[in-house]
XYZ file of C-alpha atoms in Angstrom:
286
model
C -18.085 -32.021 -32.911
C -20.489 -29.042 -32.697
C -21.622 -26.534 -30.612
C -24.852 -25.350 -29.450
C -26.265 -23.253 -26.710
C -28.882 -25.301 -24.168
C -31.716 -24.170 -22.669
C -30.933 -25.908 -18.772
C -28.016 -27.630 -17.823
C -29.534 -29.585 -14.533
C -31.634 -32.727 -14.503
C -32.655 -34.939 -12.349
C -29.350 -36.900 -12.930
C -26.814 -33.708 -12.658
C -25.865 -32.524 -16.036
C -23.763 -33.807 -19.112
C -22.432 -31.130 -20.627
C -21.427 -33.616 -23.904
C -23.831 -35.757 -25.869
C -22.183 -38.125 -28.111
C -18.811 -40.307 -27.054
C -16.181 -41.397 -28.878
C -14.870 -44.014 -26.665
C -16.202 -46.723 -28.645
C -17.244 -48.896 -26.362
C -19.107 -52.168 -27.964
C -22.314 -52.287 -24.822
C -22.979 -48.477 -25.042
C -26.380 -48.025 -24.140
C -26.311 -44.739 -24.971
C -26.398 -45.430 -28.551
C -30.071 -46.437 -27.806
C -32.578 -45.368 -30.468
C -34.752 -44.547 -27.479
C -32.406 -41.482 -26.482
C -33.146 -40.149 -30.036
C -29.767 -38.952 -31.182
C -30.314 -36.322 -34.005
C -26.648 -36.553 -34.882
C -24.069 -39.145 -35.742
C -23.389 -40.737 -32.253
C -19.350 -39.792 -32.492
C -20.190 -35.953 -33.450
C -19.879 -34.794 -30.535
C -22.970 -32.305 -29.355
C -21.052 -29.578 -26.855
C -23.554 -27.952 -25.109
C -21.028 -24.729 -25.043
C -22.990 -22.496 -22.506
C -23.196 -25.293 -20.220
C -20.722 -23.236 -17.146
C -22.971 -19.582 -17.504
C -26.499 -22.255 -17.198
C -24.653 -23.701 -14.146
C -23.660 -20.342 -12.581
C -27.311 -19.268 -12.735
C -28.546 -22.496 -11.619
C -26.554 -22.604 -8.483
C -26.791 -18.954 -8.210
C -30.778 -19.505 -7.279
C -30.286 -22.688 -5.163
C -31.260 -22.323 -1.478
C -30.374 -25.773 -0.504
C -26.670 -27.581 -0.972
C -26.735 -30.306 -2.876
C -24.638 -33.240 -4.979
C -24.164 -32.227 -8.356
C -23.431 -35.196 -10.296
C -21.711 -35.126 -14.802
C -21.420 -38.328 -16.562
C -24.716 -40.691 -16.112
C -24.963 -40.039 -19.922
C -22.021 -39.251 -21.068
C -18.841 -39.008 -20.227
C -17.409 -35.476 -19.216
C -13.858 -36.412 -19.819
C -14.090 -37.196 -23.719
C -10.943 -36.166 -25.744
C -12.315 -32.532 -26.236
C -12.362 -31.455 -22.795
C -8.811 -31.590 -22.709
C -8.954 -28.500 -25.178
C -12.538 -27.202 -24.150
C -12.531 -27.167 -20.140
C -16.099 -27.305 -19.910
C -15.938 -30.188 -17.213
C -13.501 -27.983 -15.265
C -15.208 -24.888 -15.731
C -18.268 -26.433 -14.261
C -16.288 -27.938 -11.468
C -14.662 -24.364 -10.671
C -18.702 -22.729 -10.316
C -19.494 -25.615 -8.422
C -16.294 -25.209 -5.936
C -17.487 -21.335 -5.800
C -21.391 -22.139 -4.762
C -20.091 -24.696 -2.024
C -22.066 -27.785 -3.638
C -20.849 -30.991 -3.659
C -19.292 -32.690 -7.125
C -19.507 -36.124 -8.625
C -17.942 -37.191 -11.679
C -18.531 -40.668 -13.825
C -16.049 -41.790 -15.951
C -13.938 -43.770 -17.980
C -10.489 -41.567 -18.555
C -7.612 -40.806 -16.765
C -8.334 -36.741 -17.609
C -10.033 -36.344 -14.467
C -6.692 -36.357 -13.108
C -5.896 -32.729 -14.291
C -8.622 -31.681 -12.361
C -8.114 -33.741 -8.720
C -7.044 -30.045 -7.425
C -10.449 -28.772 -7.635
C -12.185 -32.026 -6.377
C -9.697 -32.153 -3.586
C -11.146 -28.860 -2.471
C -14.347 -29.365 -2.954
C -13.944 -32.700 -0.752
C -12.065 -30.550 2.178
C -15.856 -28.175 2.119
C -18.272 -30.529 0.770
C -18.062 -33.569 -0.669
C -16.572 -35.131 -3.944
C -16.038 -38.815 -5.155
C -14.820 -40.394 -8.300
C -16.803 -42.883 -9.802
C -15.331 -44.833 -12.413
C -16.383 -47.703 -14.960
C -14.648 -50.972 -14.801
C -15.741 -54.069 -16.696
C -12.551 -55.810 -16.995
C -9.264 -56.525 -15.295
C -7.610 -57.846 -18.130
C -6.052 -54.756 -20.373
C -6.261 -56.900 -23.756
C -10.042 -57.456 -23.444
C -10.482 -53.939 -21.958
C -8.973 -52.677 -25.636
C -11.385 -54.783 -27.408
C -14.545 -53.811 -25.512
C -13.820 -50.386 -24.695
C -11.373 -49.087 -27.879
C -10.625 -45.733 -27.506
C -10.202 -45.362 -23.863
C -7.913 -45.814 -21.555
C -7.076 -49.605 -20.253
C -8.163 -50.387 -16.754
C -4.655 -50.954 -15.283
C -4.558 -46.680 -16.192
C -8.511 -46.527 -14.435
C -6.864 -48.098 -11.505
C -3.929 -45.404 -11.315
C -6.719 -43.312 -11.073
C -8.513 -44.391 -8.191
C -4.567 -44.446 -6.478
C -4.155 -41.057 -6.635
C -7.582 -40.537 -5.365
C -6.617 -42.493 -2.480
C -3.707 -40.388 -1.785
C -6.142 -36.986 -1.893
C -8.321 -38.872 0.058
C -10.975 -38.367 -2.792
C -13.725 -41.136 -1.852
C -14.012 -43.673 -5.147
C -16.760 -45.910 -6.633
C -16.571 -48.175 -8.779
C -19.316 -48.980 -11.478
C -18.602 -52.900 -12.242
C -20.746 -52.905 -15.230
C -22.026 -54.093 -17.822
C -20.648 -57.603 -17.698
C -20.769 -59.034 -21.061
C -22.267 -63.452 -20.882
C -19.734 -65.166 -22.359
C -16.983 -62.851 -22.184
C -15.893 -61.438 -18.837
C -18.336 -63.036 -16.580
C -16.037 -65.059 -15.179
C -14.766 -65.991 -11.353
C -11.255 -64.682 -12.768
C -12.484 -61.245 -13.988
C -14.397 -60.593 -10.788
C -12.563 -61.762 -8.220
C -9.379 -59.572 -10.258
C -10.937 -56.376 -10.250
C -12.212 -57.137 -6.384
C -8.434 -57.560 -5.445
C -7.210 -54.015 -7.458
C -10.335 -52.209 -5.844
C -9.242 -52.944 -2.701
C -5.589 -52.215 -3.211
C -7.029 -48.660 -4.459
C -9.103 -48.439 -0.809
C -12.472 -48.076 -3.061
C -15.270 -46.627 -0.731
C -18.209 -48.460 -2.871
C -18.878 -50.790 -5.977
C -22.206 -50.598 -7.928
C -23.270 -53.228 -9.595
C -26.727 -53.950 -11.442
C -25.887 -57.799 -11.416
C -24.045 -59.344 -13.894
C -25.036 -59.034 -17.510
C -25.706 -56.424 -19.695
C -29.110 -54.153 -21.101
C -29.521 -54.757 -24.800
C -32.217 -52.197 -27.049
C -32.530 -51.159 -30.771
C -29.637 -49.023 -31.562
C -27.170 -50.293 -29.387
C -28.102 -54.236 -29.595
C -27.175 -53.817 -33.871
C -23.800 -52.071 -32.587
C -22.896 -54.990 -30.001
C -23.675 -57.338 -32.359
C -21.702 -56.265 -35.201
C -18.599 -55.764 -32.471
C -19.110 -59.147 -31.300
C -19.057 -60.449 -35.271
C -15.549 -58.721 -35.598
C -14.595 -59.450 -32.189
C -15.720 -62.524 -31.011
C -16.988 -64.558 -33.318
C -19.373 -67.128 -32.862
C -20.987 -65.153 -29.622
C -23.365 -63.323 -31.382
C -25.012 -66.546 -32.342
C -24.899 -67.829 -28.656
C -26.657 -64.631 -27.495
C -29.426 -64.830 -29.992
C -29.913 -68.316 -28.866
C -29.768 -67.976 -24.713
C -31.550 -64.589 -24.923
C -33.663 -64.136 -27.688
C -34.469 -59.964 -28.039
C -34.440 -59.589 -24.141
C -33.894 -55.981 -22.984
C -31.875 -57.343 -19.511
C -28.950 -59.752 -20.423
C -28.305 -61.515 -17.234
C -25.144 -64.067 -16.970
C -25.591 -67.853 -16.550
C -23.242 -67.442 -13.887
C -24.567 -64.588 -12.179
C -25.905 -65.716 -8.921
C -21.949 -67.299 -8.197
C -20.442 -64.353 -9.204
C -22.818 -61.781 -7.273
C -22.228 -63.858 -4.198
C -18.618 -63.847 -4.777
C -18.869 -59.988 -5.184
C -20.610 -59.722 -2.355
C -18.358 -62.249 0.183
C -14.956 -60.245 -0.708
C -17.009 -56.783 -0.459
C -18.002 -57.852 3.002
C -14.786 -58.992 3.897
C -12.923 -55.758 3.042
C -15.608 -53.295 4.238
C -16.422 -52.100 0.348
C -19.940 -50.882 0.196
C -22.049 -52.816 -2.416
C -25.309 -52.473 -3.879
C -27.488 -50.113 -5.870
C -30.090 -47.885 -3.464
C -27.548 -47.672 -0.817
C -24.888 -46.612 -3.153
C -27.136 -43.987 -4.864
C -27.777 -42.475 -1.799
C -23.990 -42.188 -0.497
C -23.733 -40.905 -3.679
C -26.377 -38.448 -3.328
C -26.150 -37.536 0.766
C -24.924 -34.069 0.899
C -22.840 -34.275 4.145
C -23.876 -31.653 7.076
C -20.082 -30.464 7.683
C -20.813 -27.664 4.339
C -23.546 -26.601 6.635
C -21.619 -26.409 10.135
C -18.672 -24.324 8.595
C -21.340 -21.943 7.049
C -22.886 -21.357 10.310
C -19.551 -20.784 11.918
């Protein structure tokens, strides 16, 4: 890893205080030449002033608002155990009275369910968490260096108990691989055993540029072997990667969401997501 000292810290995504991952996982978009990584993609960039950038940001905001980490990368990689940068962030944004959202794929986030709790109780906070898989085996393959999703769903649990509201990000589903009725309707039934408020899904398949197709591709050679060849074939160079199957299993997604009361969907997500809730207001005016 190495450290250097940013010039902002808030988009118009929320922040990532990391850029790099070493999670490993084979679909990564993020490895896109498009993003124009200046460093190896597992050296780890740590954008080190990232809590003082916050401070002042939040210092000079008039209006309350959802302050999302992790549409990039994630903020729970290895070195935040040691670092805190995710938590120190989490801390300012407790302090300001904004409201937190955190993407990810590690059971970390865990340490730090005391300050979302609190934030929750003032504002709001939710857990969103990447699931592709139910299946822990193919979970190791796709997604090395990572927790398994059996641990992912432990996570959402305890949410559940701290009444933490939970979304889960069913995506990318690899053609040939996981989109299947078995994988879907599997991950339905432990999403709704973990009381999951939402699921977003882009439909099932997977995005596919330079830089990250040549990674997937060489995964899939080790990996699976023989798919590579069936993608090239079905696909060609498409950029969106959309299952055979994907009408059945989006209509299966959407019958048990329905069923259970799960929200589903993209827009509507995104804006429960970002819908600061009026109660931070009230208690300020009382």
């Amino acid at each position: 890893m190495h450290f250097v000292n940013a010039k902002s810290i808030l988009g118009k995504w929320g922040m990532n205080i990391y850029r790099g991952c070493q999670h490993g996982c084979i679909y990564c978009d993020s490895r896109s030449k498009c993003y124009q990584f200046t460093h190896a993609f597992e050296d780890i960039e740590v954008k080190q002033n990232a809590p003082e950038l916050l401070e002042s940001a939040l210092r000079g905001k008039r209006k309350k608002c959802m302050i999302g980490t992790g549409s990039m990368c994630d903020p729970y990689l290895p070195i935040e155990k040691e670092l805190c940068l995710t938590r120190r962030t989490l801390e300012i944004i407790e302090r300001y009275g904004f409201g937190a959202t955190v993407l990810t794929k590690s059971d970390l986030v865990l340490r730090d369910l005391d300050i979302l709790e609190r934030i929750n109780k003032t504002a709001k906070a939710v857990v969103q968490m990447t699931i592709t898989t139910y299946d822990d085996k193919l979970c190791r393959i796709i997604e090395p260096n990572v927790c398994p999703s059996s641990r992912r769903f432990e996570v959402l649990y305890a949410c559940r108990e701290r009444k933490i509201p939970t979304v889960v990000w069913l995506c990318p589903i690899l053609p040939f691989i996981n989109d299947t009725d078995k994988n879907i309707k599997g991950i339905l039934e432990l999403c709704i055993n973990a009381g999951v408020h939402a699921i977003l899904c882009f439909g099932m398949g997977v995005t596919l540029r330079s830089g990250d197709r040549e990674y997937f591709y060489a995964a899939l050679d080790r990996n699976f072997p023989g798919i590579k060849e069936r993608y090239i074939h079905t696909f060609k160079n498409a950029y969106e990667i959309t299952s055979p199957h994907n009408a059945e299993l989006m209509y299966l997604l959407a019958e048990g969401c329905r069923a259970n009361g799960i929200m589903l969907g993209v827009r509507n997500v995104f804006e429960y997501l970002n819908d600061f809730p009026e109660k931070n207001i009230q208690m300020e005016l009382w």
